[in-house]
Amino acid sequence: QAEPNAEVRGQLAATARRLPADVCLPIVAALANHAEDVDDRHQPLMVWWALESKVDSDREQVLALFKESELWNQPLIKTAILERLMRRYATAGSRTDLISCARLFELAPDDISKKTLMAGFENSFKGRSLAGLPEVLVKALADAGGGSTTLQMRLGNPRAIQIALDAIKSPGKNQAQLVEYIQVLGELQEPQALPALQKLLSTTKVPDIQTGLLVA
């Protein structure tokens, strides 16, 4: 934990990947304490790769690591690990992986950590169906704030769908957000959106919005 030499810390991270979890994970936790490595070109990824080597084979030990609230406070964990870990499990997408996503949300000690995890989850599920998510994950997402309006739409939240419909009926300056709403409504095949989408198509002159409407 007190290793002062950056090169040695890099070697430790590389070696940890090849070691059993009960040796690797304490090394990961110790290396995460070095806030000075956050801006290093290589070390944050080296630490991530060491942790990633155990996320499937030693899942319970990896998740147990995050029961320590102090770990969440480490800058390297916040900036280089949390979002990647969530994306790793969410992208894999098996029921076991999705339950691991839920457990990470449940373990997160503060709103900032939950927001980081949510970003990883949303990035992983862009363009993917949310059908069949385990109930424990749906609850964890809701308890963590529900994520963006588009994620809430895809989870079937009526209020989020209404927000999108209102935005389409009265388009503002946030064109990128409007395109996202259009895309998600297209994914959902939301019948009540059809009149508003058709009206917008007949009036908008913005190419990105026109394209989004045609695809939807």
JSON list of C-alpha atoms in Angstrom, two decimals, residues 82 89 140:
[
{"chain": "A", "resi": 82, "resn": "LEU", "atom": "CA", "xyz": [-16.67, 1.78, -11.12]},
{"chain": "A", "resi": 89, "resn": "TYR", "atom": "CA", "xyz": [-21.34, -7.01, -15.95]},
{"chain": "A", "resi": 140, "resn": "ALA", "atom": "CA", "xyz": [-31.97, -1.12, -7.67]}
]
